[in-house]
Short mmCIF file of C-alpha atoms in Angstrom, two decimals:
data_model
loop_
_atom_site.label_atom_id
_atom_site.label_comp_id
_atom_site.label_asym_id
_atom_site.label_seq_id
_atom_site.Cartn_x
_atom_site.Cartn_y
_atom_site.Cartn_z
CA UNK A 1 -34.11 7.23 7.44
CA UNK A 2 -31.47 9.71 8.65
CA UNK A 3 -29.13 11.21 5.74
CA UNK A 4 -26.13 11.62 8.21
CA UNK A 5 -23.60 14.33 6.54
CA UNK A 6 -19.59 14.28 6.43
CA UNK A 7 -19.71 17.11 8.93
CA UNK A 8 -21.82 15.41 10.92
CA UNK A 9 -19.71 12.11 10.85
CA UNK A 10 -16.59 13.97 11.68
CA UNK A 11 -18.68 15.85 14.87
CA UNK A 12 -19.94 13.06 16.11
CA UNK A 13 -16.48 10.61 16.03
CA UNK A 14 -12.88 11.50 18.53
CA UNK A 15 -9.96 9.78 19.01
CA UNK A 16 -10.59 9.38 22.02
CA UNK A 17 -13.25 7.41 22.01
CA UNK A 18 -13.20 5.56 18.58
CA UNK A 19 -9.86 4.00 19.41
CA UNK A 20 -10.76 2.30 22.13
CA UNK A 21 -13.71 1.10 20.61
CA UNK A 22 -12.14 -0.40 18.31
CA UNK A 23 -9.71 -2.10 20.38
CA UNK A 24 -12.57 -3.38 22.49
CA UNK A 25 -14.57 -4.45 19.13
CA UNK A 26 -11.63 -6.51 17.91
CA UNK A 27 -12.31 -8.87 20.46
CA UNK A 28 -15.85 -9.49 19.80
CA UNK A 29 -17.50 -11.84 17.26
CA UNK A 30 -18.80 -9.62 14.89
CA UNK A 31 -19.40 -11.15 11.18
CA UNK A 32 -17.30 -9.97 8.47
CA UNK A 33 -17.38 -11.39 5.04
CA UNK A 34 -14.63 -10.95 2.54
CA UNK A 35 -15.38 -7.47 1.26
CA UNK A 36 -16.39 -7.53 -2.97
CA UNK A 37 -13.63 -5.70 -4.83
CA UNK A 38 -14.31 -4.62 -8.49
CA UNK A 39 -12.11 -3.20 -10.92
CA UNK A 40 -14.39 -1.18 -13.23
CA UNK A 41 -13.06 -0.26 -16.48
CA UNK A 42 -12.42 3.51 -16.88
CA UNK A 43 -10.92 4.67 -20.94
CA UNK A 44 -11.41 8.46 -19.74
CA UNK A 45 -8.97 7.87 -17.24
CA UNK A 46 -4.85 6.59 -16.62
CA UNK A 47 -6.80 3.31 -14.23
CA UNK A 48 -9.71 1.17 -13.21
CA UNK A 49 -12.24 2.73 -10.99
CA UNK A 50 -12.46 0.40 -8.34
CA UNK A 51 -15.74 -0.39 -6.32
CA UNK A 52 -15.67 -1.62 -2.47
CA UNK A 53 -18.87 -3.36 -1.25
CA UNK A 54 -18.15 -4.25 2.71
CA UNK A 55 -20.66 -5.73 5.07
CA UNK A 56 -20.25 -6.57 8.78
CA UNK A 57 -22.92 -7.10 11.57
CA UNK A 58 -23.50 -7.62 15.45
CA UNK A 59 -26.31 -10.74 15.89
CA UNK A 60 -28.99 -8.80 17.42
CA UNK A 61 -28.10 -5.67 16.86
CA UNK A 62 -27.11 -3.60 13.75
CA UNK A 63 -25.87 -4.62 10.68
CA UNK A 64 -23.77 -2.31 7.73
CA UNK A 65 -22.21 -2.05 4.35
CA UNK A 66 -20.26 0.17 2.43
CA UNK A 67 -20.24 0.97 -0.76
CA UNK A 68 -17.25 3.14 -1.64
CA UNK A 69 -16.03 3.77 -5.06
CA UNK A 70 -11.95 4.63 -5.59
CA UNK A 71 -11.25 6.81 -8.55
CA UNK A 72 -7.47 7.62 -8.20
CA UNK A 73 -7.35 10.31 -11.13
CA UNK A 74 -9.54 12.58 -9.16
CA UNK A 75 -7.24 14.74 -7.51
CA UNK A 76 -6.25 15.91 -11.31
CA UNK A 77 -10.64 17.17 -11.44
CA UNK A 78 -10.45 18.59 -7.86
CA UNK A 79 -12.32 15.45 -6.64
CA UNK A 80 -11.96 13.31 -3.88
CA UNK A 81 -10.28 10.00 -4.83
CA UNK A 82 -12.88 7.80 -2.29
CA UNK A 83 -16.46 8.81 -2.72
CA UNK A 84 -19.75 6.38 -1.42
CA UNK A 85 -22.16 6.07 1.69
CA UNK A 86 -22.40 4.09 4.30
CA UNK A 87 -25.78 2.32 5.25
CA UNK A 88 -26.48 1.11 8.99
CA UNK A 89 -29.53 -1.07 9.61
CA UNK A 90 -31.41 -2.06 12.84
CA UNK A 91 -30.86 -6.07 12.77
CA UNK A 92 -33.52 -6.73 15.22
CA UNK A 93 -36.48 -4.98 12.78
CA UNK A 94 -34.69 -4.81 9.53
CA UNK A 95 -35.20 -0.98 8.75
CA UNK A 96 -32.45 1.48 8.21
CA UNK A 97 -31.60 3.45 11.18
CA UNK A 98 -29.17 5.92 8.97
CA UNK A 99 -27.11 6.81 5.74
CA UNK A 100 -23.86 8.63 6.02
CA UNK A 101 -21.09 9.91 4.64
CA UNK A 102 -18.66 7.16 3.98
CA UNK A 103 -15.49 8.78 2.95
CA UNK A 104 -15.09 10.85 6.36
CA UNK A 105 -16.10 7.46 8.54
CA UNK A 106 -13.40 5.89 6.35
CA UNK A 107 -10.67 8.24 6.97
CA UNK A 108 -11.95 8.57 10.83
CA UNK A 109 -11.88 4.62 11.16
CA UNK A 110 -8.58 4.29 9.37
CA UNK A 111 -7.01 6.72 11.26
CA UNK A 112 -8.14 5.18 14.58
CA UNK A 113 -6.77 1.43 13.21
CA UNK A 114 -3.41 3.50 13.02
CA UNK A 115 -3.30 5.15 16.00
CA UNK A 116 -4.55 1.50 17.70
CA UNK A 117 -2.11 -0.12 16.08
CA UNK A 118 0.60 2.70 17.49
CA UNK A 119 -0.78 2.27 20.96
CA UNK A 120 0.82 -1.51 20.57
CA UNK A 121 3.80 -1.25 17.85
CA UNK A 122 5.19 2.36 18.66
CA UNK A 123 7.50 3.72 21.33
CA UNK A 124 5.88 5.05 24.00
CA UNK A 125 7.72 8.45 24.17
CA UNK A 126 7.09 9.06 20.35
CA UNK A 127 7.18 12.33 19.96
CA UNK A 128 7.79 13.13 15.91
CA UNK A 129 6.16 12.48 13.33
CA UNK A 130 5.98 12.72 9.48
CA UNK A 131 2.93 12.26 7.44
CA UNK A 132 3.51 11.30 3.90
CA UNK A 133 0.44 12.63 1.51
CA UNK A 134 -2.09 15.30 1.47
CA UNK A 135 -5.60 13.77 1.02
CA UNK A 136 -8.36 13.73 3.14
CA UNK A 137 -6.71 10.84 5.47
CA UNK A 138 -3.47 13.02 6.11
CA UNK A 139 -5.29 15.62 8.80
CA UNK A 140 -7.17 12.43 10.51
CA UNK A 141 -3.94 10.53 10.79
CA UNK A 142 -2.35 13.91 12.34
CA UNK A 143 -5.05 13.82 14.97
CA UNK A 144 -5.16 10.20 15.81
CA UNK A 145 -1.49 9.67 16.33
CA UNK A 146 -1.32 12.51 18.56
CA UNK A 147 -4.42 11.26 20.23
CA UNK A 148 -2.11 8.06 21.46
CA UNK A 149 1.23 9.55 21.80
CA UNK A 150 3.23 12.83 22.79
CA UNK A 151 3.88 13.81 19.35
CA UNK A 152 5.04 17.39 19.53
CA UNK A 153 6.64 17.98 15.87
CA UNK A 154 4.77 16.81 12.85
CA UNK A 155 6.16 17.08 9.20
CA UNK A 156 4.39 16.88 5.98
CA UNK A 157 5.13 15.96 2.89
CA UNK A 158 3.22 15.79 -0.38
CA UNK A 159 3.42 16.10 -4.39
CA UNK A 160 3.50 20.35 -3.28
CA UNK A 161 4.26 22.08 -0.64
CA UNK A 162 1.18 24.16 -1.00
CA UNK A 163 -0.92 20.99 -0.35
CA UNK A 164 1.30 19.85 2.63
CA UNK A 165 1.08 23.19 3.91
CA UNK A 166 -3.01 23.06 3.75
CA UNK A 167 -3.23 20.21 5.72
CA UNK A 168 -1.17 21.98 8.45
CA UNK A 169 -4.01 24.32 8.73
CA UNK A 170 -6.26 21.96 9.03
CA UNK A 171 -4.51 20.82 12.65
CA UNK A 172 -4.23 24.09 13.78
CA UNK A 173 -6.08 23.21 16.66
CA UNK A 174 -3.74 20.65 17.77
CA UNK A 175 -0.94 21.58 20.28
CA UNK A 176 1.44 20.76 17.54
CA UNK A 177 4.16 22.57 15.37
CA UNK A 178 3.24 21.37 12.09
CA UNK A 179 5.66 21.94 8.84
CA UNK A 180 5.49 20.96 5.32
CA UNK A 181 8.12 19.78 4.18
CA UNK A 182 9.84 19.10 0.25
CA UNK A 183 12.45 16.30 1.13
CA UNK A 184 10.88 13.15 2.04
CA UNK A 185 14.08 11.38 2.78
CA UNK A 186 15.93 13.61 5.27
CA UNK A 187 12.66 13.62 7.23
CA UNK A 188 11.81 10.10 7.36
CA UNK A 189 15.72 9.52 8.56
CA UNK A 190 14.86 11.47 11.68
CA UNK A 191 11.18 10.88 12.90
CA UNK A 192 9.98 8.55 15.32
CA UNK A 193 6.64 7.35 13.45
CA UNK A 194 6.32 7.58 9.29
CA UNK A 195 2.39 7.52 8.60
CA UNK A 196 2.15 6.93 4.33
CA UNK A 197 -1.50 7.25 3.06
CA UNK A 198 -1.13 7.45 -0.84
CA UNK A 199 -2.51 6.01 -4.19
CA UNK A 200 1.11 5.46 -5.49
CA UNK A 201 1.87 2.30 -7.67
CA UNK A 202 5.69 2.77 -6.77
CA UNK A 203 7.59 3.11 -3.31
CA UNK A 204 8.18 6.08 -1.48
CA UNK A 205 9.45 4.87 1.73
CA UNK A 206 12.65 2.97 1.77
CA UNK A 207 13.99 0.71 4.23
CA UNK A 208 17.61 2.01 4.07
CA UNK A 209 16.22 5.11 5.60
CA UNK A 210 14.54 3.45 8.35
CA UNK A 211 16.33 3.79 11.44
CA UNK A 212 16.19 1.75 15.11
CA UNK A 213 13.32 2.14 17.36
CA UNK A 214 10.92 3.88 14.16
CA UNK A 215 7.45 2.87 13.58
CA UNK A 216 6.33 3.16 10.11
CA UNK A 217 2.11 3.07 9.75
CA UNK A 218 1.46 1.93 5.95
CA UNK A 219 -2.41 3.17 5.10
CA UNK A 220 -2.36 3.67 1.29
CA UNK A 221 -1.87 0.62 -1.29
CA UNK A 222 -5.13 -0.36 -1.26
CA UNK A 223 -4.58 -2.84 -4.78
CA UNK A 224 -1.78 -5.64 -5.22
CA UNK A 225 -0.32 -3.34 -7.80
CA UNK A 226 -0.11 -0.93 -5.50
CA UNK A 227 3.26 -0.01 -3.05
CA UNK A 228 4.25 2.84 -0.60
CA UNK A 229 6.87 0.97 0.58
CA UNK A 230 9.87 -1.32 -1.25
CA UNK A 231 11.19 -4.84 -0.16
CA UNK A 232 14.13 -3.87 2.09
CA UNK A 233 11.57 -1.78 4.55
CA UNK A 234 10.06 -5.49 5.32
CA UNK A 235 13.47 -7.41 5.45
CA UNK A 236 14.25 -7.98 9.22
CA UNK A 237 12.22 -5.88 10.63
CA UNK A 238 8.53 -6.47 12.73
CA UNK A 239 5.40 -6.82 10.41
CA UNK A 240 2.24 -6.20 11.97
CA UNK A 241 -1.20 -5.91 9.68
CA UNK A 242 -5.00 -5.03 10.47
CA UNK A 243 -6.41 -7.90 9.60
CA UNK A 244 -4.40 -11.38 7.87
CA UNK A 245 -6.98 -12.21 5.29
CA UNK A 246 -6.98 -9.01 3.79
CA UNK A 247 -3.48 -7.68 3.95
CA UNK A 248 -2.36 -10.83 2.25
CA UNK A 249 -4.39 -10.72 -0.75
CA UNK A 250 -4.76 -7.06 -1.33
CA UNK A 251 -2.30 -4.95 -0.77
CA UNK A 252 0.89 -4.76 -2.94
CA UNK A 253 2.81 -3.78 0.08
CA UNK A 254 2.46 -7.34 1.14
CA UNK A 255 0.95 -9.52 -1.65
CA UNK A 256 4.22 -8.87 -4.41
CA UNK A 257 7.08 -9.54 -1.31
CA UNK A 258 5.32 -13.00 -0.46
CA UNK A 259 4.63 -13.76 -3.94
CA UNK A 260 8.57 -13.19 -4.79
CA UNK A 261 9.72 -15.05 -1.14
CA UNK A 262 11.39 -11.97 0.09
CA UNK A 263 9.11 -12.45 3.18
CA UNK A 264 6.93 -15.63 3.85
CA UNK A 265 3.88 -15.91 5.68
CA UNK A 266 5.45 -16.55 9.37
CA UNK A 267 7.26 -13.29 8.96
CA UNK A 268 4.04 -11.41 9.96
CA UNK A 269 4.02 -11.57 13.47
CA UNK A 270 0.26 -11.11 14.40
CA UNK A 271 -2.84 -9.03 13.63
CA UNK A 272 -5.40 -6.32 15.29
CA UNK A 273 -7.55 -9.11 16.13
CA UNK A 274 -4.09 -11.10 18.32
CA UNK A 275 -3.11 -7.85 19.61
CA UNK A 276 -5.98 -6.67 21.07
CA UNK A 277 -7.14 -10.41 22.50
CA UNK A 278 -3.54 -10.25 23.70
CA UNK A 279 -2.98 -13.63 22.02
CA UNK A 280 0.49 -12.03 20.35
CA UNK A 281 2.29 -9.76 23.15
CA UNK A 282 5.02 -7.29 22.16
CA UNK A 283 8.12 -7.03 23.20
CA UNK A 284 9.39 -4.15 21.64
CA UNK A 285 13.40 -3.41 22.42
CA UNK A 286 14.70 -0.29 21.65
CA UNK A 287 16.51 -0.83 18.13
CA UNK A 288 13.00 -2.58 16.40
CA UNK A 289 11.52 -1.04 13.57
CA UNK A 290 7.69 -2.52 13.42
CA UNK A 291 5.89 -2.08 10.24
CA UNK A 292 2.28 -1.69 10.17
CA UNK A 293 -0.06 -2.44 6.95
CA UNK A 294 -3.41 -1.31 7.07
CA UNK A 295 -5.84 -2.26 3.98
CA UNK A 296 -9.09 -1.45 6.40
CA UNK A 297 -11.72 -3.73 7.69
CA UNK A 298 -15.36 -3.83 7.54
CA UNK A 299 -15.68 -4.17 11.52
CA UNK A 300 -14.43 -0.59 11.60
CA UNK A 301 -16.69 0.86 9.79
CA UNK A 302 -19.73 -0.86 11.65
CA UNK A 303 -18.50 0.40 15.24
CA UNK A 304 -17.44 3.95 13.73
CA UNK A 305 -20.81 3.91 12.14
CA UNK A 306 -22.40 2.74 15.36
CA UNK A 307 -20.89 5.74 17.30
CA UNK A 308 -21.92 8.37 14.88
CA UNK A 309 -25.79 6.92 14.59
CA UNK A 310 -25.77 6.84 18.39
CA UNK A 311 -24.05 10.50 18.68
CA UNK A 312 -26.06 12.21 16.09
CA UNK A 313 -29.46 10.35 16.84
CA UNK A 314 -29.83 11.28 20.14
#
């Protein structure tokens, strides 16, 4: 078996390719149970540590899970707030072709779900963009949204500026002007694409600041007491998730405004799965404002996974 590193993982996946991967693998059949979601008690810390078990395979081909804890004190220890592996097995002899690093095929898949989801949702001639949070996903998202769109001018915003500005090192290498950035508000006001990926239990995006023709990519919120973004962002506006099943049970974002009736099920206009079979077509006109909730799917973690066993295995 192959112990496949995060370095490796990030080397081995690009934008370029994973996204349209994905779009293609959206289409297919694959098999995807209901991913297991524990809440583990924690009394050293403020919250559960939560454990992710996600399987998905390809009859006659490979097969993989994920086991991914989500501890979201750890940024207070200098620890990553996702930690686990991923495991990817040969279907047709039953042995494990690899192990890898699951946190950087996470924030590599999730970040290519975004930037598919763009390719659909956003204006074409995007070309702003501000990232709210500083984790590991906040560089990836960078890089995948200006994998799909002209985005020139990227803003970033997080608890300090000293973490935003980190993660505008880390894009150096784009052919961006990246700037962190202390007031969240002013920013979102002006951008053409918001991108949230955070652990926060209350909203930081609000719809009165949303203005016409903005996409707004929702990544964090990963529990139903969890929220990046409050009612009035939802309220009239296109809602667009990665996957139905998920995004309706798991996700505060979602879960609390169709549990209180300020949106119903009907007001979520289609999925990954209808937009890339081209069962739902857009129609965007300029003054929309299309929301996008991503809680992640196992399917993207099997073709990301797939990619990086095929690029590093060679």
């Amino acid at each position: 078996m192959i112990n496949i590193s995060e370095e490796q993982v990030n080397n081995a996946l690009d934008f370029s390719t994973l996204v349209p991967a994905l779009k293609q693998a959206f289409t297919t059949d694959i098999c995807v149970p209901s991913r297991l979601h524990y809440d583990m008690e924690n009394p050293k810390a403020s919250r559960e540590t939560t454990l992710l078990m996600m399987p998905a395979w390809q009859a006659g081909d490979v097969a993989g899970v994920k086991l991914v804890t989500v501890a979201p004190d750890n940024g207070l220890k200098n620890l990553p707030s996702i930690q686990g592996t991923y495991l990817l097995f040969d279907i047709n002899n039953g042995s494990i072709k690899a192990m890898m690093d699951a946190p950087a095929l996470t924030a590599k898949r999730t970040a290519a779900a975004s930037a598919l989801a763009s390719q659909f949702l956003s204006r074409e001639d995007s070309k702003s963009l501000l990232i709210v949070g500083t984790g590991t996903l906040a560089p990836q998202l960078i890089a995948a949204h200006t994998n799909v769109r002209p985005i020139n001018q990227v803003y970033v915003w997080g608890r300090t500026l000293a973490k935003a500005q980190a993660v505008c090192e880390q894009v150096s290498e784009l052919n961006i002007e990246c700037i962190p950035v202390d007031d969240i508000q002013s920013y979102a006001k002006q951008v053409d694409i918001i991108s949230c990926a955070t652990l926060s239990t209350t909203p930081l995006i609000f719809g009165h600041w949303l203005q016409p023709g903005q996409h707004v990519d929702m990544v964090g919120a990963y529990r139903p007491d969890m929220r990046e973004m409050d009612d009035a962002c939802l309220v009239g506006n296109k809602i667009f998730v990665d996957n139905f099943d998920g995004a309706l049970r798991e996700t505060g974002d979602i879960a609390i405004p169709l549990k209180t009736g300020i949106i119903s099920k009907k007001d979520i206009k289609a999925d990954l799965f209808s937009l890339c079979k081209g069962e739902y077509q857009v129609n965007r006109k300029a003054s929309d404002i299309t929301i996008f909730k991503s809680v992640g799917h196992a399917l993207e973690d099997l073709i990301a996974a797939k990619l990086v066993a095929n690029n590093t295995l060679k």
